[in-house]
Coordinates of C-alpha atoms and ligand atoms in Angstrom, one line a residue:
X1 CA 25.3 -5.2 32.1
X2 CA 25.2 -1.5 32.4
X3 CA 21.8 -2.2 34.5
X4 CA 23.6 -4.7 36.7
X5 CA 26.7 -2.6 37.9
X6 CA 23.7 0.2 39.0
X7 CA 22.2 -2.3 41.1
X8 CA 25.1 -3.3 43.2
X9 CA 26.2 0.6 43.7
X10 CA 22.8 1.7 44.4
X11 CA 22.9 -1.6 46.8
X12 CA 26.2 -0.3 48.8
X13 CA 24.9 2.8 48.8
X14 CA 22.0 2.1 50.1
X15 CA 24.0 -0.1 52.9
X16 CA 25.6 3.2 54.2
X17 CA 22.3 5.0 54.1
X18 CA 21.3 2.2 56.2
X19 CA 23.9 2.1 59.2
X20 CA 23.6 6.2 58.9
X21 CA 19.9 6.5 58.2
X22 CA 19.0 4.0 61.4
X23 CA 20.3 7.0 64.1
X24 CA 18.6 9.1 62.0
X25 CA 15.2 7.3 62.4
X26 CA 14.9 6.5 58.7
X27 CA 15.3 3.3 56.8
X28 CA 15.3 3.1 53.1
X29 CA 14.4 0.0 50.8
X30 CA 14.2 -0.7 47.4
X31 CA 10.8 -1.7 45.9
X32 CA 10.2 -5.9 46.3
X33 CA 13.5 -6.3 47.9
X34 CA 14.1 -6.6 51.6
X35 CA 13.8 -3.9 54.6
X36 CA 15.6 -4.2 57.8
X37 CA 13.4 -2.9 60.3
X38 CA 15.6 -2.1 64.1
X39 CA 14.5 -2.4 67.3
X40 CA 18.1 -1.0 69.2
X41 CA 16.4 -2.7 72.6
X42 CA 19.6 -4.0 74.5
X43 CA 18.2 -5.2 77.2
X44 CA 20.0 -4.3 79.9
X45 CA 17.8 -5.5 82.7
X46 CA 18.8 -9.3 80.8
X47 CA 14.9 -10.4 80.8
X48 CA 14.7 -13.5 79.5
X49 CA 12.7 -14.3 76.1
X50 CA 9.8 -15.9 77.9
X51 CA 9.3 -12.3 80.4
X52 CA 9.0 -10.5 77.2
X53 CA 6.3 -9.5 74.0
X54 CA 8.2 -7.8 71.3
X55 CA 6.2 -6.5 68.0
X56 CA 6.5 -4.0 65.2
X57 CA 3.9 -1.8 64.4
X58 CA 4.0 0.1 60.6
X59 CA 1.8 2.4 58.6
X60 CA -1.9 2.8 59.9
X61 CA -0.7 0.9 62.7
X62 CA -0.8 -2.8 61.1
X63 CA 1.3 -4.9 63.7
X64 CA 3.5 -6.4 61.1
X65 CA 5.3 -9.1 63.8
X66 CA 4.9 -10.4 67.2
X67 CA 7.3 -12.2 69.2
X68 CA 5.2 -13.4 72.4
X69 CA 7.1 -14.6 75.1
X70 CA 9.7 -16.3 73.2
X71 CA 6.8 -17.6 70.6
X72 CA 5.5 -15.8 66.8
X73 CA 2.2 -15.1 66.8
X74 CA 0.0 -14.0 64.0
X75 CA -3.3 -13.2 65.7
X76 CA -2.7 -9.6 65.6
X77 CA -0.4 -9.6 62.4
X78 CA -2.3 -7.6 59.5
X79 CA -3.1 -10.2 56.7
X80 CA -0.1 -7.8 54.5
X81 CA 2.4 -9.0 56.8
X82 CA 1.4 -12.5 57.0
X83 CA 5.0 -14.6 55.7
X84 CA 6.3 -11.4 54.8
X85 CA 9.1 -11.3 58.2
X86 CA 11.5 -12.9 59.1
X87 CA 13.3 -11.9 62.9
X88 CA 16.7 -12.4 63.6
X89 CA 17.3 -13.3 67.0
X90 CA 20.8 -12.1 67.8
X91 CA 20.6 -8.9 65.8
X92 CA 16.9 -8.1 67.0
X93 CA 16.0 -6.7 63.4
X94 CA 13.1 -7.6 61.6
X95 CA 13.4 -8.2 58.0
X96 CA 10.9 -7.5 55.7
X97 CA 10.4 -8.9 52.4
X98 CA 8.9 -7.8 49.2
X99 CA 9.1 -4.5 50.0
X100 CA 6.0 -2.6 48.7
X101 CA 5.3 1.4 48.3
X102 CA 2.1 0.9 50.5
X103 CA 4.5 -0.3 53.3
X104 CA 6.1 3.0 53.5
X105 CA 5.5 5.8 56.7
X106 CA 6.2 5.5 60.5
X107 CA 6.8 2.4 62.0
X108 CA 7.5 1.7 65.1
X109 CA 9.2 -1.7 66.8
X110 CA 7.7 -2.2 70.9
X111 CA 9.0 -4.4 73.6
X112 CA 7.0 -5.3 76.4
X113 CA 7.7 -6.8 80.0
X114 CA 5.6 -9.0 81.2
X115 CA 6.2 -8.4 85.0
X116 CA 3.5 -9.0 87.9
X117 CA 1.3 -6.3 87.2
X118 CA 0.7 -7.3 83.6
X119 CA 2.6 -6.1 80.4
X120 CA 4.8 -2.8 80.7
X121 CA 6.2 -1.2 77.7
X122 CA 10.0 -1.1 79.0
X123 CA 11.3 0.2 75.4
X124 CA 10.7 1.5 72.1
X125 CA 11.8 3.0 68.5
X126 CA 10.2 4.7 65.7
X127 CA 11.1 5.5 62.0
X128 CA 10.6 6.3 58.7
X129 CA 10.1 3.4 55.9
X130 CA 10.4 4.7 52.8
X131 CA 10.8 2.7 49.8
X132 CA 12.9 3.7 46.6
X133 CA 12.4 1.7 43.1
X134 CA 15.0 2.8 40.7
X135 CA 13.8 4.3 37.1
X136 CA 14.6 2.3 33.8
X137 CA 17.1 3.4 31.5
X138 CA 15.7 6.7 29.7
X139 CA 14.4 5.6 26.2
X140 CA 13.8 8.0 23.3
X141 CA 11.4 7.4 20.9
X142 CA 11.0 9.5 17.2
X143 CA 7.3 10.2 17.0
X144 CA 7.4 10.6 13.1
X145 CA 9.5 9.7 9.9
X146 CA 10.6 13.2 8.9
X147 CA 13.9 13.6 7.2
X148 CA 16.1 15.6 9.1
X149 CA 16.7 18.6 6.7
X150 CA 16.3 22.3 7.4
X151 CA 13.0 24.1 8.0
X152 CA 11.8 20.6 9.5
X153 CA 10.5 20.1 12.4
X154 CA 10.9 16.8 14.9
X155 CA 9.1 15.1 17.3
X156 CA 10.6 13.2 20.3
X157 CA 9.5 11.4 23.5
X158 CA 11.9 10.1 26.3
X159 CA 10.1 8.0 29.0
X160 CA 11.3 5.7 32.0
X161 CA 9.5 3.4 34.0
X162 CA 8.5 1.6 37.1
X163 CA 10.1 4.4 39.5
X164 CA 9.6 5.6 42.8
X165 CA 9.4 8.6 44.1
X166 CA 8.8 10.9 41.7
X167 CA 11.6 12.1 39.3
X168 CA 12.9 15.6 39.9
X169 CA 14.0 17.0 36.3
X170 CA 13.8 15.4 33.0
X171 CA 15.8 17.6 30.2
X172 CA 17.2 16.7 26.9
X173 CA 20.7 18.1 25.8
X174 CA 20.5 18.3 21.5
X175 CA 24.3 18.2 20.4
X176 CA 24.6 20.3 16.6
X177 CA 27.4 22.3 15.9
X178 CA 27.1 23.4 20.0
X179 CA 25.3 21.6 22.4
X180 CA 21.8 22.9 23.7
X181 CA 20.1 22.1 26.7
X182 CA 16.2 21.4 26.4
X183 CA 13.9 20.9 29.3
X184 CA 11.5 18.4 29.9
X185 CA 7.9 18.7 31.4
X186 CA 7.5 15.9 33.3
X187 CA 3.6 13.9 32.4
X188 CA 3.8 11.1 35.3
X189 CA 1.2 8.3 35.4
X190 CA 1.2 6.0 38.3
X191 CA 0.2 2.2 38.3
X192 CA -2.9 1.3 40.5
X193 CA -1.7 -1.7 41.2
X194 CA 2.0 -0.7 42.4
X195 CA 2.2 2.6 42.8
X196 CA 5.0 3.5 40.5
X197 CA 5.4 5.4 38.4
X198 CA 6.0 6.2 34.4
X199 CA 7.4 9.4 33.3
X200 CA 6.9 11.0 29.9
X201 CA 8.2 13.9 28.0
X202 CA 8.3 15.7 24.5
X203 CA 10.8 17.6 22.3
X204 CA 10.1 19.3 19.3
X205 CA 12.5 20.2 17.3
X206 CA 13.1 22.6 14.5
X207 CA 15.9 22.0 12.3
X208 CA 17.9 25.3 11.8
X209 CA 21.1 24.7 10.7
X210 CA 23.1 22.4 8.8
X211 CA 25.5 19.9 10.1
X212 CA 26.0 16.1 9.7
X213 CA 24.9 15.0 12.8
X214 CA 22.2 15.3 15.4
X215 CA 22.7 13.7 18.4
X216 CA 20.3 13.8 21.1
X217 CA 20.4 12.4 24.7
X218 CA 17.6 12.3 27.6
X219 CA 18.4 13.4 31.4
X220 CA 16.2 11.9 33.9
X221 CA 17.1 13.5 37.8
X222 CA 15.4 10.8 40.4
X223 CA 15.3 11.8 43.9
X224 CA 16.8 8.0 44.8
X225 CA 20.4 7.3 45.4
X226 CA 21.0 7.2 41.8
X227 CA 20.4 10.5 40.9
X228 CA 20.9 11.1 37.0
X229 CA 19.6 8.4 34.7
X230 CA 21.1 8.8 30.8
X231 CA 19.4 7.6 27.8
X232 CA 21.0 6.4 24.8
X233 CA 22.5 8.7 22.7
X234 CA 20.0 9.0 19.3
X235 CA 22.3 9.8 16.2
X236 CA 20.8 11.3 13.7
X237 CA 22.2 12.0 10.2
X238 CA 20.7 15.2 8.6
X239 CA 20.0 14.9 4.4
X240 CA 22.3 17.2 2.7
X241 CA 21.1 20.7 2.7
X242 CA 22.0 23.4 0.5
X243 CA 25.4 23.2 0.0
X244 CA 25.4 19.7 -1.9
X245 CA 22.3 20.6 -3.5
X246 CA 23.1 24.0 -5.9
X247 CA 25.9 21.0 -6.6
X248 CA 23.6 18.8 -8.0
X249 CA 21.2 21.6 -9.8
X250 CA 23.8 23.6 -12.0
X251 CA 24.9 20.2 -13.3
X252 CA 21.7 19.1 -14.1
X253 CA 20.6 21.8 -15.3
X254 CA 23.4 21.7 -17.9
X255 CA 22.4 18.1 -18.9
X256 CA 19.0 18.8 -19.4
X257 CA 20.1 21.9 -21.8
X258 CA 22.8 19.5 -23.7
X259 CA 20.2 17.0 -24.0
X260 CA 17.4 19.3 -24.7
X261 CA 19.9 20.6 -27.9
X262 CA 20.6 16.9 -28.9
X263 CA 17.3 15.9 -29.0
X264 CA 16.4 19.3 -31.2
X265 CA 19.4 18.0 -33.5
X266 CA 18.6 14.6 -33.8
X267 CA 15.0 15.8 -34.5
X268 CA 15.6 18.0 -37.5
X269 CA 18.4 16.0 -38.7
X270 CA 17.0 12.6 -38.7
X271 CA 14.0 13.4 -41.2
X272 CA 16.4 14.8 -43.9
X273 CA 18.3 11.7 -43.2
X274 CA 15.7 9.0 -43.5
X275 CA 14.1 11.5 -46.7
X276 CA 17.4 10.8 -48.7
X277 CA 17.1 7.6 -48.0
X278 CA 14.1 6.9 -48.8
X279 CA 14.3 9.1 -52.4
X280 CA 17.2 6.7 -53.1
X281 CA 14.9 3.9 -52.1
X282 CA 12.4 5.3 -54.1
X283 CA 14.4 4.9 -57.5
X284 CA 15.5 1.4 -56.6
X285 CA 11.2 0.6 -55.7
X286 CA 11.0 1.6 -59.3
X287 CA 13.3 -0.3 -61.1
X288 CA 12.5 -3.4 -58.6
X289 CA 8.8 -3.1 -59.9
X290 CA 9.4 -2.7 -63.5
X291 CA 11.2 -6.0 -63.3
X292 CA 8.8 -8.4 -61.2
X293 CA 5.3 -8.8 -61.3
X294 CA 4.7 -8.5 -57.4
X295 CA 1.7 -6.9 -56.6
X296 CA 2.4 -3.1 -56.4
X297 CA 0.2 -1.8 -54.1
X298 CA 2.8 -1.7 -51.3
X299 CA 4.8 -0.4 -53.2
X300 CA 2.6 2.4 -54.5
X301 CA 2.1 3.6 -50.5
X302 CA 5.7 3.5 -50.2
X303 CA 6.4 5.1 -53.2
X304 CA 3.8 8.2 -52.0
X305 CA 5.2 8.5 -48.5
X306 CA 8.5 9.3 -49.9
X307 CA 7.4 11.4 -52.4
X308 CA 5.7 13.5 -49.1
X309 CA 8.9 13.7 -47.3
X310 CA 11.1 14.7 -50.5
X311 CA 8.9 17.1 -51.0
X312 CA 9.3 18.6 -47.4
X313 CA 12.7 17.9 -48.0
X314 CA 12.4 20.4 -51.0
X315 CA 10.4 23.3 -49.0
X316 CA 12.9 23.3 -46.1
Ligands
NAG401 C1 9.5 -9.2 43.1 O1 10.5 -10.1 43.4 C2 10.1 -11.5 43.1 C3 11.2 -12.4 43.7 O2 11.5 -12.0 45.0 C4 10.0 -11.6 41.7 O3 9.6 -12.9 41.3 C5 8.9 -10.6 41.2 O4 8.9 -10.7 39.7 C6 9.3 -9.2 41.6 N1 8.2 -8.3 41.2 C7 8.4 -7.2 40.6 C8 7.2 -6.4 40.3 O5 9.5 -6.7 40.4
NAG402 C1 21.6 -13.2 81.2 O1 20.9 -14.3 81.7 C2 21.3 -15.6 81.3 C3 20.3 -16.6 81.9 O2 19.0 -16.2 81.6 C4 22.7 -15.8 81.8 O3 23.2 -17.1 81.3 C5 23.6 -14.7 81.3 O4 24.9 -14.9 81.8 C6 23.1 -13.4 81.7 N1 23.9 -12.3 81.0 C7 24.3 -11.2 81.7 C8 25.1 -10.2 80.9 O5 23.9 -10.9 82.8
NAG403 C1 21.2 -13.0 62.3 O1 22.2 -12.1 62.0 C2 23.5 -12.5 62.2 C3 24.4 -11.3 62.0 O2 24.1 -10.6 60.8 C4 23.8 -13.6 61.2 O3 25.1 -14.1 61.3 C5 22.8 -14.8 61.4 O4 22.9 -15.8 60.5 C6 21.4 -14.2 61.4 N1 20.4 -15.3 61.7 C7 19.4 -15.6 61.0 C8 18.5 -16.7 61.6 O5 19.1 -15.0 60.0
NAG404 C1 7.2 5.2 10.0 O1 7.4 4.4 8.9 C2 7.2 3.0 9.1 C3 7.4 2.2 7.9 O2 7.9 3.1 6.9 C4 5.8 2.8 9.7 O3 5.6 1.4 10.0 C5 5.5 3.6 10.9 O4 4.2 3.5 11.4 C6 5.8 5.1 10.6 N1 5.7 5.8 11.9 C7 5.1 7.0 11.9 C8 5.1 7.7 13.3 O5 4.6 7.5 11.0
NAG405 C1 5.1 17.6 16.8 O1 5.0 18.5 17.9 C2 4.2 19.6 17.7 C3 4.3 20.5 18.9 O2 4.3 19.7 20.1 C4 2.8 19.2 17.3 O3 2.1 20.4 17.1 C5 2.8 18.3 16.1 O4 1.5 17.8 15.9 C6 3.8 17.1 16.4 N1 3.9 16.4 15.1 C7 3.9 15.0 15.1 C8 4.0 14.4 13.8 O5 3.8 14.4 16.1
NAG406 C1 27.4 12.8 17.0 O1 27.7 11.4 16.9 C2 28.6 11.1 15.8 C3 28.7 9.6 15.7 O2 29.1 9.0 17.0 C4 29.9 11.7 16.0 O3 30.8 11.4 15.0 C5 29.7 13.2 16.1 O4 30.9 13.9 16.4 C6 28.6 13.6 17.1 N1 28.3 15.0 16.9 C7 28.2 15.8 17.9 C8 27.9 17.2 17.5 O5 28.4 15.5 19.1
NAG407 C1 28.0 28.1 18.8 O1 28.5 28.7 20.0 C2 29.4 29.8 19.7 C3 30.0 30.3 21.0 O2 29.1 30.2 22.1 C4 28.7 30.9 19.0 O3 29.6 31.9 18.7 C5 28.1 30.3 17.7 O4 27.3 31.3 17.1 C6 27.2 29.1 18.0 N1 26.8 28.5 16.8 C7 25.6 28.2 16.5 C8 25.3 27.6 15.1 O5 24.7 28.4 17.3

């Protein structure tokens, strides 16, 4: 949605450029979209159609459309061109379609008079084609899984795509407690096939003081009629540093003393406990085996270990 509102402004725009820009010999386009090419001939001699040869003649001087005598002609069109033109009549512009980066430079529209000493060039206009394809949204991208905590460093990329010309600027503003402005160096790679291009660049950043949040935005300056481009903003939430930590240590380090003193407790205490228990137990093994004629070997053990442990019971 946000895309779609862009397009028609950079659209209107670009409709004032054009009215302006065609006294001022230049004529902008957006990439694979359509270019309206002037000729201004008024003809004010009133030559009829059929007395006249009207073409358009673009970068390394390809004709890109004839109008012979009233008839197209493709002889002399460059194969580029070919069902790429379409030529209004009343307005006398030539519309080009598709509009590609290789179309850009001078171009030139011609018209001829074909009088009795052959064909006369009674008029003509040049300008500038140059063709403008609007950058994608900036998008950042974290380059690792680092928590953000202090004394950390983090990696960033912000890259945009499918532009033309090249960007001006790219810059990153990092919003802590202030807000800091970052530049970007700009890494372009162009497609072979297009001639676009993709822009790249890096942040690293260290982590230096404590907040909640991070938030981070890309800048990307085009040289086109829309001239800043805005990323998303990319929130991040920074792990509780210092502060919330010596709150979690002095605690725990008091339960690991009171348990550390339990256990001790529990340890000395729970011999003594299970000794007098087991001296009782011992009288009552006695009695139990003068009585019944169970095999006493079990017993016997029993009867040994406790006499062990009441007699540690006796040294402590
Ligand atoms: C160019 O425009 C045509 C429609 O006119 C569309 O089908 C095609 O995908 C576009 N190409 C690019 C590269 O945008
Ligand atoms: C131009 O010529 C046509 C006939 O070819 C004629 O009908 C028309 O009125 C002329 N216009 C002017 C402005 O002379
Ligand atoms: C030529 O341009 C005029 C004015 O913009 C328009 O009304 C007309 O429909 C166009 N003709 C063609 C064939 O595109
Ligand atoms: C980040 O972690 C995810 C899953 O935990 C993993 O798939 C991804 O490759 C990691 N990225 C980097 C840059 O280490
Ligand atoms: C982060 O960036 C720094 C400096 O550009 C680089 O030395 C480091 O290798 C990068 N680390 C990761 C994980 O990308
Ligand atoms: C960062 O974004 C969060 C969430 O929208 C917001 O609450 C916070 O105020 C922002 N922080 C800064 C420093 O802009
Ligand atoms: C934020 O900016 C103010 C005023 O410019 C400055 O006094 C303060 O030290 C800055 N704080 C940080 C954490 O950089």
């Amino acid at each position: 949605m946000y895309t779609m509102n862009w397009k028609i402004l950079v659209l209107s725009m670009m409709a004032t450029l054009l009215v302006a820009n065609a006294t001022k010999s230049e004529v902008e386009a957006f990439y694979n979209e359509t270019a309206n090419l002037p000729c201004d001939f008024k003809n004010p001699q009133n030559f009829s159609q059929e007395e006249l040869v009207i073409f358009w003649q673009g970068a390394r001087d390809d004709v890109l459309y004839e109008l012979y005598r009233g008839r197209e002609k493709q002889i002399h069109v460059h194969a580029n061109y070919i069902n790429r033109t379409k030529f209004n009549q009343t307005t006398w512009i030539l519309h080009l379609l598709n509009v590609q980066i290789t179309d850009q430079g001078k171009c030139t529209c011609f018209v001829q008079h074909l009088g009795p000493k052959g064909l006369v060039i009674i008029h003509q206009l040049s300008f500038q084609l140059s063709v403008l394809a609007p950058f994608s949204q900036p998008e950042i991208t974290r380059l690792d899984n680092k928590t953000a905590e202090i004394g950390e460093i983090l990696n960033f990329s912000c890259s945009s795509k499918q532009g033309y010309p090249k960007p001006e600027k790219i810059y990153w503003i990092v919003e802590t407690t202030n807000s800091t402005q970052y530049p970007g160096e700009i890494h372009l790679s162009q497609d072979d096939t297009n001639q676009l291009y993709y822009v790249t660049t890096a942040l690293s950043l260290p982590i230096t003081e404590s907040t909640i949040w991070i938030n981070i935005t890309c800048f990307l300056k085009t040289q086109g009629p829309v001239e800043l481009l805005t990323s998303e903003t990319l929130q991040i939430k920074m792990k509780p540093h210092e502060e919330l930590d010596s709150n979690f240590v002095i605690p725990g380090v008091i339960v690991v003393l009171v348990l550390t003193v339990v256990l001790l407790i529990i340890l000395r205490v729970l011999p003594l406990k299970k000794c007098s228990h087991l001296c009782d137990k011992r009288e009552a093994t006695r009695v139990k085996t003068e009585d019944t004629d169970h095999p006493k070997e079990r017993d016997e053990a029993l009867e040994s270990l406790s006499y062990q442990m009441c007699e540690k019971r006796g040294d402590r």
